[in-house]
CSV table of C-alpha atoms in Angstrom, one decimal:
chain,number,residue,atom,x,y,z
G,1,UNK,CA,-22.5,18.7,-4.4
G,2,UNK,CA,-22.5,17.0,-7.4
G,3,UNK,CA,-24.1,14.2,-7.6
G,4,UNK,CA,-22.0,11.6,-10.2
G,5,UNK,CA,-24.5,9.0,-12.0
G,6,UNK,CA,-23.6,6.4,-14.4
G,7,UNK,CA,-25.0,4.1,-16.4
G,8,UNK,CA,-24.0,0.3,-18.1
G,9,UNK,CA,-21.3,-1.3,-16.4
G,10,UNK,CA,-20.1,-4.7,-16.2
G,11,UNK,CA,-21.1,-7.4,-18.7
G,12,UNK,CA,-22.3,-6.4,-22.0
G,13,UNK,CA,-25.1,-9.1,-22.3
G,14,UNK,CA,-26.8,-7.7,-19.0
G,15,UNK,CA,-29.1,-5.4,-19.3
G,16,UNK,CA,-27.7,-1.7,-18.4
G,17,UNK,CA,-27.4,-0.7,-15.1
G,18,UNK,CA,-26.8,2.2,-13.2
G,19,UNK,CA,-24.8,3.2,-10.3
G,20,UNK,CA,-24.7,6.3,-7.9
G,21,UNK,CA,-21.7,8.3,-6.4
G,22,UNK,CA,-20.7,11.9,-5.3
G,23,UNK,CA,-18.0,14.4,-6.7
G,24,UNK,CA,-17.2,18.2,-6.1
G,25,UNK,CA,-16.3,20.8,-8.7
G,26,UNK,CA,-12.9,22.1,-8.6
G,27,UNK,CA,-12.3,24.4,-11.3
G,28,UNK,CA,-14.5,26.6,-13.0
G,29,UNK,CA,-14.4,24.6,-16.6
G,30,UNK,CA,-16.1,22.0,-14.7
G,31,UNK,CA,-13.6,19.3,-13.5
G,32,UNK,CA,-14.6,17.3,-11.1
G,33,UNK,CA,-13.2,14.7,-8.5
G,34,UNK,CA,-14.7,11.5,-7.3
G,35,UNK,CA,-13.6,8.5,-6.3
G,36,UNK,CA,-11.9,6.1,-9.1
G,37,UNK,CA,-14.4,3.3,-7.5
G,38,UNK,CA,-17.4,5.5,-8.6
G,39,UNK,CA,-16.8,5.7,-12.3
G,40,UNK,CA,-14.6,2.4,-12.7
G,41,UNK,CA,-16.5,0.4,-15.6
G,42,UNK,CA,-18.6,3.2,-16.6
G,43,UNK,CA,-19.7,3.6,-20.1
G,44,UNK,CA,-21.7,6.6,-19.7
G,45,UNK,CA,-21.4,9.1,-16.9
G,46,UNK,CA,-24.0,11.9,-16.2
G,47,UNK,CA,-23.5,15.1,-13.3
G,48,UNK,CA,-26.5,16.3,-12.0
G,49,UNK,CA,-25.3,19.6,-10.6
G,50,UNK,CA,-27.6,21.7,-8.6
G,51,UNK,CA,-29.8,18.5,-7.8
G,52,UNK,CA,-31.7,19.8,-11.4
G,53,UNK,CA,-29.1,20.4,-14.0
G,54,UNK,CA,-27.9,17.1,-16.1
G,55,UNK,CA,-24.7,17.0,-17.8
G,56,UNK,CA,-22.4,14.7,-19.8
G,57,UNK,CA,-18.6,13.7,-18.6
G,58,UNK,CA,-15.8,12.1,-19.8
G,59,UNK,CA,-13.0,10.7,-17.4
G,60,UNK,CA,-9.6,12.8,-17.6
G,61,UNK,CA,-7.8,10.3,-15.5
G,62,UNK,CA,-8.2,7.9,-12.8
G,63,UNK,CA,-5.9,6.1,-10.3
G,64,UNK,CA,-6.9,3.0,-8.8
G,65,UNK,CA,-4.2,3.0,-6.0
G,66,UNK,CA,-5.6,6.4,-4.3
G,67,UNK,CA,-9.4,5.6,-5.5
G,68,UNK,CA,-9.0,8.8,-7.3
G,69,UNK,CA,-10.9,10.0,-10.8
G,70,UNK,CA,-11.2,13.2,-12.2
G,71,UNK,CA,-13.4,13.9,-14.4
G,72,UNK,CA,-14.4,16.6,-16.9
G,73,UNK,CA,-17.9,18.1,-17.6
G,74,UNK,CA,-18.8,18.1,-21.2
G,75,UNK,CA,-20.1,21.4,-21.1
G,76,UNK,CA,-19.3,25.6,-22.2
G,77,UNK,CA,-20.9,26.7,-19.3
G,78,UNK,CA,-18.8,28.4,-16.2
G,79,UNK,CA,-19.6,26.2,-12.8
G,80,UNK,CA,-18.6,27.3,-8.9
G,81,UNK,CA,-16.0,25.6,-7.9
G,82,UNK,CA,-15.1,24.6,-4.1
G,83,UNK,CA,-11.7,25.2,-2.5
G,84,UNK,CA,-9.2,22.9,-1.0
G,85,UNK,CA,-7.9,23.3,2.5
G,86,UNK,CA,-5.0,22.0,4.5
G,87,UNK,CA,-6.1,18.5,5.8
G,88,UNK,CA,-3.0,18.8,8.3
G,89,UNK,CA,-4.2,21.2,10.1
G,90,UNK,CA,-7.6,18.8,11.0
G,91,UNK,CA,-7.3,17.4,14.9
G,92,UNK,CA,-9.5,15.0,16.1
G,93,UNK,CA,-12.7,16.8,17.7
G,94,UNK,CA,-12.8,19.3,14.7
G,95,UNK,CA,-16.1,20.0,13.1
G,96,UNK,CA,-16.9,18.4,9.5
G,97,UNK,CA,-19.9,19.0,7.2
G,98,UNK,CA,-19.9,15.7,4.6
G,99,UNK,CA,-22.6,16.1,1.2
G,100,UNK,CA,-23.8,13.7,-0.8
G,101,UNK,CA,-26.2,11.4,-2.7
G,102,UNK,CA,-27.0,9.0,0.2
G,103,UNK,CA,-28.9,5.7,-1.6
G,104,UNK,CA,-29.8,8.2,-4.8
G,105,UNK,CA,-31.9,10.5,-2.4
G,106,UNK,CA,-30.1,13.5,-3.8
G,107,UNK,CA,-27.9,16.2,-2.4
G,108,UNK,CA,-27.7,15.3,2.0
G,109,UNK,CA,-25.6,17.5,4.5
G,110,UNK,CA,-24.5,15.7,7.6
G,111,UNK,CA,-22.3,16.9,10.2
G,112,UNK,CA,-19.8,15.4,12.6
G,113,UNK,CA,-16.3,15.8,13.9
G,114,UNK,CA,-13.3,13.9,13.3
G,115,UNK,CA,-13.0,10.6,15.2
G,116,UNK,CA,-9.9,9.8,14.2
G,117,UNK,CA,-6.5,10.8,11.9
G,118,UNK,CA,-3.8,8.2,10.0
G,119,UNK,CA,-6.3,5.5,9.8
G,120,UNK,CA,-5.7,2.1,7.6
G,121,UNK,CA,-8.6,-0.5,6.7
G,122,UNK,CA,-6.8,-2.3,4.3
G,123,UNK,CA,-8.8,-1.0,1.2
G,124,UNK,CA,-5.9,0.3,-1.1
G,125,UNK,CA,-2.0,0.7,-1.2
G,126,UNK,CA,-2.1,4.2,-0.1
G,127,UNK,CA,-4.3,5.0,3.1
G,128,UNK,CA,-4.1,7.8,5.4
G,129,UNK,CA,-7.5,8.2,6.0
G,130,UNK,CA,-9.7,11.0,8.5
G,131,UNK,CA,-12.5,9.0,10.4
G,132,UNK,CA,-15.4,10.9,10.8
G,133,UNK,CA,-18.8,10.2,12.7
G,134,UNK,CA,-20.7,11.8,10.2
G,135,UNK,CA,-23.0,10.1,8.3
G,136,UNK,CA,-21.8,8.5,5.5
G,137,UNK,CA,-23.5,5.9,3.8
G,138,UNK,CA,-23.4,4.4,0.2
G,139,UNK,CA,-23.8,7.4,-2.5
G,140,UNK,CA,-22.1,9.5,-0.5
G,141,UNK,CA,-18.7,8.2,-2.3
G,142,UNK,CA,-16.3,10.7,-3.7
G,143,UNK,CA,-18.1,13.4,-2.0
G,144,UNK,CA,-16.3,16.3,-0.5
G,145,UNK,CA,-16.0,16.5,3.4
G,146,UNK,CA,-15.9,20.3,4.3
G,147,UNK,CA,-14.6,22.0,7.5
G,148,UNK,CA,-15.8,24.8,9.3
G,149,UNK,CA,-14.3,27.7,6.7
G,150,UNK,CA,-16.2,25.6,3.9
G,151,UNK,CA,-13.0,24.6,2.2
G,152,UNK,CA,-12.2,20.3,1.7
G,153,UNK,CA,-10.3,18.9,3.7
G,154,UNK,CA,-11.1,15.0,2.6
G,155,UNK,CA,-12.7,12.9,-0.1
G,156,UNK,CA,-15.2,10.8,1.4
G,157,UNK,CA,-14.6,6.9,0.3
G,158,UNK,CA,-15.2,4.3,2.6
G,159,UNK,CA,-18.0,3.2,5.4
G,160,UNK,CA,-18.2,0.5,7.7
G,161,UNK,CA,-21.3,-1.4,8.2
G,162,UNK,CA,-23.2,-2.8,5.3
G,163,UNK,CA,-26.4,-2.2,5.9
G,164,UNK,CA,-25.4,1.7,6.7
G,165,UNK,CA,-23.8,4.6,8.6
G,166,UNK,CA,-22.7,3.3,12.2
G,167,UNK,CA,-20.6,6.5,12.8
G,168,UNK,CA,-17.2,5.5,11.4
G,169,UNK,CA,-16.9,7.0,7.7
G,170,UNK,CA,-13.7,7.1,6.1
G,171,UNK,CA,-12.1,10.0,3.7
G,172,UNK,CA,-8.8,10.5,2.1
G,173,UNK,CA,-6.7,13.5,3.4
G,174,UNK,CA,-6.9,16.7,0.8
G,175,UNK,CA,-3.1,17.2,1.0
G,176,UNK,CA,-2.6,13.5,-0.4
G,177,UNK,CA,-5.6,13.6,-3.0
G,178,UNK,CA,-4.0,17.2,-4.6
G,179,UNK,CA,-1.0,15.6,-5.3
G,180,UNK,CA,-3.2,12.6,-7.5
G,181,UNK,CA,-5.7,15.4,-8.2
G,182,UNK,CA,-2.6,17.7,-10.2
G,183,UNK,CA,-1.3,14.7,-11.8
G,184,UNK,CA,-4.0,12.9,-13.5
G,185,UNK,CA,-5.4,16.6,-14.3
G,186,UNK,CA,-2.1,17.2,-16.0
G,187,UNK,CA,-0.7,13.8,-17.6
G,188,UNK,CA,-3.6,11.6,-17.2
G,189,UNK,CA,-1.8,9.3,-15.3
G,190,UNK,CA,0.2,9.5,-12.0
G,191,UNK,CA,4.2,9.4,-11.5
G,192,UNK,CA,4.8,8.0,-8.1
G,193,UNK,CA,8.5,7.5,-6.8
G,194,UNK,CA,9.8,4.2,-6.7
G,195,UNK,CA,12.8,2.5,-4.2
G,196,UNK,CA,11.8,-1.1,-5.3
G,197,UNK,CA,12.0,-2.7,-2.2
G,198,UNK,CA,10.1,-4.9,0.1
G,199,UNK,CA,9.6,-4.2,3.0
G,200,UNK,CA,8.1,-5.1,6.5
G,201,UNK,CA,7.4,-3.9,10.0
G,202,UNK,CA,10.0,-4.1,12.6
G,203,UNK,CA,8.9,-6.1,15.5
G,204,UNK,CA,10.6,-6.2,18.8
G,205,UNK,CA,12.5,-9.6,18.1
G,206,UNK,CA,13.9,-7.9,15.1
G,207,UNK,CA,14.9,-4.5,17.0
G,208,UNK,CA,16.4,-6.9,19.4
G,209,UNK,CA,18.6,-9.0,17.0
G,210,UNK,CA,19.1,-6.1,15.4
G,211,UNK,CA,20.5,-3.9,18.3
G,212,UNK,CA,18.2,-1.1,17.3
G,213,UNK,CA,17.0,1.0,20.3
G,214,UNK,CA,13.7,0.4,19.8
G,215,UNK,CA,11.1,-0.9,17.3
G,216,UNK,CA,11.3,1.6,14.1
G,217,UNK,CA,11.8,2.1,10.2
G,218,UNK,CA,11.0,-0.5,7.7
G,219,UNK,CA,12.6,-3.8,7.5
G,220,UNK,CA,14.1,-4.5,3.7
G,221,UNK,CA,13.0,-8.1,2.9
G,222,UNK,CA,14.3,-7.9,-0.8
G,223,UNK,CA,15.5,-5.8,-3.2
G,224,UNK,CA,14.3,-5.6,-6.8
G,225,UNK,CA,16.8,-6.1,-9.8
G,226,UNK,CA,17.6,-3.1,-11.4
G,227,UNK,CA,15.7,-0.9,-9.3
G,228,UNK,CA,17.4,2.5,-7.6
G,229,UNK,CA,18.1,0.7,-4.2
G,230,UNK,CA,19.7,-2.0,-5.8
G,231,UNK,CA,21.9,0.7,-8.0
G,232,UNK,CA,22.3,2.5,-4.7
G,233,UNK,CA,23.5,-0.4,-2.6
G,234,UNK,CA,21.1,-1.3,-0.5
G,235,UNK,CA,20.5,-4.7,0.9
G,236,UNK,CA,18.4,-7.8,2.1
G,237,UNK,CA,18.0,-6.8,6.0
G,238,UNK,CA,18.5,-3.2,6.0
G,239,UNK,CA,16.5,-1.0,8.2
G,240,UNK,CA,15.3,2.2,6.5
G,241,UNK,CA,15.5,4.6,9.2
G,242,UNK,CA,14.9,8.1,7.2
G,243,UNK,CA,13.9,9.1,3.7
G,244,UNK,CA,14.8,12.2,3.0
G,245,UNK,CA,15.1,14.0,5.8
G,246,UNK,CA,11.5,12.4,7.1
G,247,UNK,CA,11.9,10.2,10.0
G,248,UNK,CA,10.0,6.1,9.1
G,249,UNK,CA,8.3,5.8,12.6
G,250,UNK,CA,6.3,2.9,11.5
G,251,UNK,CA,6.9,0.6,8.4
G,252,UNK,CA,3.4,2.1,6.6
G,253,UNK,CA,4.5,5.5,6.4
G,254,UNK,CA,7.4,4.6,4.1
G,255,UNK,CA,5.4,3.4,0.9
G,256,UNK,CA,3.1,6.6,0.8
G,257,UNK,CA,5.8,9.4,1.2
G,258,UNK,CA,8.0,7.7,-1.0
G,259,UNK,CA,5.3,7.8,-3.7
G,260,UNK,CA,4.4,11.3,-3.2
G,261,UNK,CA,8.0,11.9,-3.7
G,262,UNK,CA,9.0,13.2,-7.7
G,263,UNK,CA,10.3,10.7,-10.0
G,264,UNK,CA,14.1,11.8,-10.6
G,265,UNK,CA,14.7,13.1,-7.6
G,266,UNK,CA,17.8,12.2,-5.4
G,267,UNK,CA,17.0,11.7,-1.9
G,268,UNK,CA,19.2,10.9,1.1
G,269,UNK,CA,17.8,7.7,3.1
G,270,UNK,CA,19.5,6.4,6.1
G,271,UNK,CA,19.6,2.3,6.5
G,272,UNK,CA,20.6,0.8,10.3
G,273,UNK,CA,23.1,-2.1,9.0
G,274,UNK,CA,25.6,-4.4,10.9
G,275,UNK,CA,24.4,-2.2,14.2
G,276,UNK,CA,25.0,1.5,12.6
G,277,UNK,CA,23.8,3.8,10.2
G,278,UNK,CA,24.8,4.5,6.9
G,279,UNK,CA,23.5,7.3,4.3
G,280,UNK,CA,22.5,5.8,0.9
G,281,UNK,CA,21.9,8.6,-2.0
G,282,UNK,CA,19.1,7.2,-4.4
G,283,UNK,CA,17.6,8.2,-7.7
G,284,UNK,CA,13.8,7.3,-7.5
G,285,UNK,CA,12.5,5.5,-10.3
G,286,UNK,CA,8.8,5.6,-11.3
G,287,UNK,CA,6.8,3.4,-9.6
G,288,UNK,CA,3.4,2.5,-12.7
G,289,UNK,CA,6.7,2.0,-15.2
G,290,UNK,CA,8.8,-0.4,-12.7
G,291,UNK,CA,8.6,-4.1,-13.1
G,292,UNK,CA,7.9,-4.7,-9.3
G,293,UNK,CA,4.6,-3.0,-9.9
G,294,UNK,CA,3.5,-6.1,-12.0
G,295,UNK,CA,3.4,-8.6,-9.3
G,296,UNK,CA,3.9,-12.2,-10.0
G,297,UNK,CA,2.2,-14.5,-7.9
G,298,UNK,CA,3.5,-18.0,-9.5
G,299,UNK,CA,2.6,-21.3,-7.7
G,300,UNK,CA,4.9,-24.3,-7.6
G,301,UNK,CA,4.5,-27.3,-7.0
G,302,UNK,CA,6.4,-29.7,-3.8
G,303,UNK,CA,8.9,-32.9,-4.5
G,304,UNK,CA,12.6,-35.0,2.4
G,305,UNK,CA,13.9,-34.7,5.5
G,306,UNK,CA,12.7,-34.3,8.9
G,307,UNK,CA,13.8,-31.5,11.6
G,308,UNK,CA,12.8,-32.9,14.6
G,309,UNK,CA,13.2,-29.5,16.9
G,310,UNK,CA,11.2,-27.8,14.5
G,311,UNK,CA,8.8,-30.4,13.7
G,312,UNK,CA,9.2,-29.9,9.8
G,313,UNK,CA,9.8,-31.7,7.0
G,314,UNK,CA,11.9,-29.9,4.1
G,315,UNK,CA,13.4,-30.6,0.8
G,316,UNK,CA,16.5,-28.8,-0.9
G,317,UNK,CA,15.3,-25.8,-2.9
G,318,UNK,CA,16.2,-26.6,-7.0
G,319,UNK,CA,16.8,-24.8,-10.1
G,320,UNK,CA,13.6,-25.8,-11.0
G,321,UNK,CA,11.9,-24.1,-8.0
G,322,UNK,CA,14.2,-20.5,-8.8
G,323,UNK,CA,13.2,-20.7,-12.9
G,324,UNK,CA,9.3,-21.3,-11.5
G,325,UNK,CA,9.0,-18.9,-8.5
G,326,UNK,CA,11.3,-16.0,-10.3
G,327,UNK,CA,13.5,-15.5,-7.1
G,328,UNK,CA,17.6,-14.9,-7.5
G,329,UNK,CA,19.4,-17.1,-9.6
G,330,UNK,CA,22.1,-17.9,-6.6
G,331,UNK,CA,19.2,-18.2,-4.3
G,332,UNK,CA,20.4,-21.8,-1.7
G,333,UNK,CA,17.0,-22.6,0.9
G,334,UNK,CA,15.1,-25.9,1.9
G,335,UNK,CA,11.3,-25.8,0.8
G,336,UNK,CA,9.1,-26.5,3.6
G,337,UNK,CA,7.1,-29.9,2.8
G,338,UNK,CA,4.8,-30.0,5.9
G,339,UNK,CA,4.4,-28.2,9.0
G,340,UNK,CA,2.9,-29.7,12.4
G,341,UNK,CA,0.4,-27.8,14.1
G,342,UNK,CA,3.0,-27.0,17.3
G,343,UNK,CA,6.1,-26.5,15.5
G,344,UNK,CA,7.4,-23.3,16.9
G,345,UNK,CA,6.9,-22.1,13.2
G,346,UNK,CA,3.8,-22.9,12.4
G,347,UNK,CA,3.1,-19.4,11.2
G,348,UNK,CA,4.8,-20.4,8.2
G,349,UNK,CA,3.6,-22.3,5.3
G,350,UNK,CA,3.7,-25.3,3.4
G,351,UNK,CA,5.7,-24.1,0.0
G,352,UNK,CA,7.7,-21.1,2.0
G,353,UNK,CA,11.5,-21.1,1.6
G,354,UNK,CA,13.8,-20.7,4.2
G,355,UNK,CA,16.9,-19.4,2.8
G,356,UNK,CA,18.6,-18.0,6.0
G,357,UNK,CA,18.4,-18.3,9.9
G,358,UNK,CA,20.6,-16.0,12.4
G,359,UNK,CA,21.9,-13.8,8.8
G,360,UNK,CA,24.1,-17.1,8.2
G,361,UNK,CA,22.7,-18.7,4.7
G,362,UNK,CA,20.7,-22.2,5.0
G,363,UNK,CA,22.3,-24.3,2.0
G,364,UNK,CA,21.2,-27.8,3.6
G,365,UNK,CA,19.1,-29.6,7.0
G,366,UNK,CA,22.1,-29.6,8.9
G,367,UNK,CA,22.9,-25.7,8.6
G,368,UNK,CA,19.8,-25.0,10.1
G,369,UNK,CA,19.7,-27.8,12.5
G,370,UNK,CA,23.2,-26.6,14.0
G,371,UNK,CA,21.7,-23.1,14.2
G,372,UNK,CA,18.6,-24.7,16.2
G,373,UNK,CA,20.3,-26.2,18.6
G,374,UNK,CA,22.8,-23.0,19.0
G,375,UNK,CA,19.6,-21.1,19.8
G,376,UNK,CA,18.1,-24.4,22.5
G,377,UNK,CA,21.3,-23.6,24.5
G,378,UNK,CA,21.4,-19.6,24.4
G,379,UNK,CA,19.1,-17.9,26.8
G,380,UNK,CA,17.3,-16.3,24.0
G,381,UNK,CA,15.7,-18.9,22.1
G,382,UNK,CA,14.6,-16.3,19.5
G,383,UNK,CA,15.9,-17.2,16.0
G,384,UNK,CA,15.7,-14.5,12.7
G,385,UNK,CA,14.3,-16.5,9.7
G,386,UNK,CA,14.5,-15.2,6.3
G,387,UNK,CA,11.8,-16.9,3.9
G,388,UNK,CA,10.3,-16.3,0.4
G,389,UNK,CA,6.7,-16.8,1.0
G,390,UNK,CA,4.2,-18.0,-1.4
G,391,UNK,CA,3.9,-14.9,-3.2
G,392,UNK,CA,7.9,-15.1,-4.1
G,393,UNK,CA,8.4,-12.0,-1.6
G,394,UNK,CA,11.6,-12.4,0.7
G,395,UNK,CA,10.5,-11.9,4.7
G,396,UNK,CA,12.0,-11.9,7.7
């Protein structure tokens, strides 16, 4: 292994500080891979290779999204490299070797299997991660997890537990780290695809409303200006049902193949709209260059009328509110002003926008009072809201 070690981050006036991590050589010229959360701040980085050997590196790229660095040993010398295998093949029950630094102790085996595959914890954008039950504790970040032919199949990254290993270890997938890996070794920077949309998961109301079979795809809450959906015709409420050729079983899977998918290309991506499918053809844009990357979180502040079956007060949305919160100039909504604790909508916020209910625009109170008591007399009772919360995202 080698064993990443790095000295003075954080603030200048404290005194320097160090920091230990893990990596794994991939080429012979002595590039190595660790984990962007290793090396982020670092102002000097030494390798110990060999558990003896002590070299300098400089960082060739890095990629906060994927927790990915690369970096490049400062050094003439020739260095053994390890191989990269195919992390699909892995199935749960497999047999893993992880190595490592554990708390600075220096190079540590540990062995396990695979707990579990296509795991999320919420860390970064892009998660696919192998659980593993072998221990993993802190140092042993950016390390390589081997299998049983001695080639890589993940990055080790995450643990649960602070005070140490309790079995569940988390690494990212080989197959998705190459992709980052080839990129930052060859532009210094990645180039993921980008649709510029919003999206969210597909419950079973929305299915329902929606006359989709069953729960599937992504939902598309909004669609950014100028992006390639919006070019390619894509709407507020779509479902994305396919991206090129790959079926969207659940709304996280969309995000990560589009970004693994080349800038440029022209994929095929089927939507479920007004109770069919369509084909939509779409030129991905690059995600790090779009606008939508940078996101805007603005705040506003409220300015009233009651609705009494929805125990909420709400004011008429302004062109104030639209210049503030950046949403679409011909955007029509009432801003929610208070909320009681059993309104049927109390999962909603104080600030939120409700700018549609049933598909049919909400320009005033009375709109969406008529379409309340519509729903009180059907024998669903399920009404489809479309908001923009407080982060300016549209959601249904």
């Amino acid at each position: 292994p080698v064993v990443v070690v790095f000295k003075e981050f954080g603030t200048p006036q404290k005194r320097k500080s160090s920091a230990l991590g893990s990596g794994f050589i991939i080429e012979e010229k002595g590039i190595v891979v660790t984990n962007n959360h290793v090396i982020q701040g670092a102002e000097d980085i030494v390798v110990r290779v060999g558990g003896d050997k002590e070299y300098k590196a400089k960082i060739i790229g890095a990629d906060p999204l994927s927790d990915i660095a690369v970096l490049q040993i400062v050094s003439k010398e020739n260095f053994k490299p390890v191989k990269f295998g195919n992390s699909d093949k892995a199935r749960i029950g497999d047999w893993v070797i992880a190595i490592g630094n554990p708390f600075g102790l220096g190079g540590t085996v540990t062995a396990g299997i695979i707990s579990a595959r296509n795991r999320s914890i919420g860390l970064s954008r892009y998660e696919d991660y192998i659980q593993t039950d072998a221990s993993i504790n802190q140092g042993n970040s950016g390390g390589p997890l081997f299998d049983m032919n001695g080639d890589v199949i993940g990055i080790n990254t995450a643990i649960l537990g602070q005070s140490g290993s309790i079995g569940i270890g988390f690494s990212i997938p080989s197959n998705s780290a190459k992709k980052v890996i080839n990129q930052l070794i060859e532009f210094g920077e990645t180039k993921r695809g980008w649709l510029g949309v919003r999206i969210q998961v597909v419950t079973q109301e929305i299915a329902d409303a929606e006359k989709l079979d069953k729960p599937r795809g992504a939902l598309v809450a909004s669609v950014a200006e100028n992006s390639p959906s919006k070019n390619a015709g894509i709407k507020d409420g779509d479902i994305i049902l396919e991206f090129n050729g790959t079926m969207i079983k659940e709304m996280k899977e969309l995000p990560k193949i589009v970004a693994q998918t080349e800038v440029g290309k022209i994929v095929e991506v089927k939507v479920w709209r007004n109770k069919k499918e369509i084909i939509k053809k779409i030129k991905l844009g690059r995600l790090e260059t779009s606008e939508d990357f940078k996101e805007e979180k603005e705040e506003v502040k409220p300015d009233i009328q009651e609705i009494k079956s929805l125990k909420i007060t709400v004011r008429k949305l302004t062109k104030k509110d639209i210049e503030i919160r950046k949403i679409p100039n011909q955007t029509k909504g009432l801003v929610i002003m208070s909320i009681a604790k059993d309104s049927p909508i109390n999962y909603l916020n104080v600030n939120d926008i409700i700018v549609e209910a049933q598909k049919n625009r909400i320009k005033s109170s009375s709109d969406l009072e008529k379409i309340v008591e519509e729903a009180l007399k059907s024998n669903q009772k399920t009404i489809l809201f479309a908001i923009y919360n407080n982060q300016n995202q549209k959601r249904y």
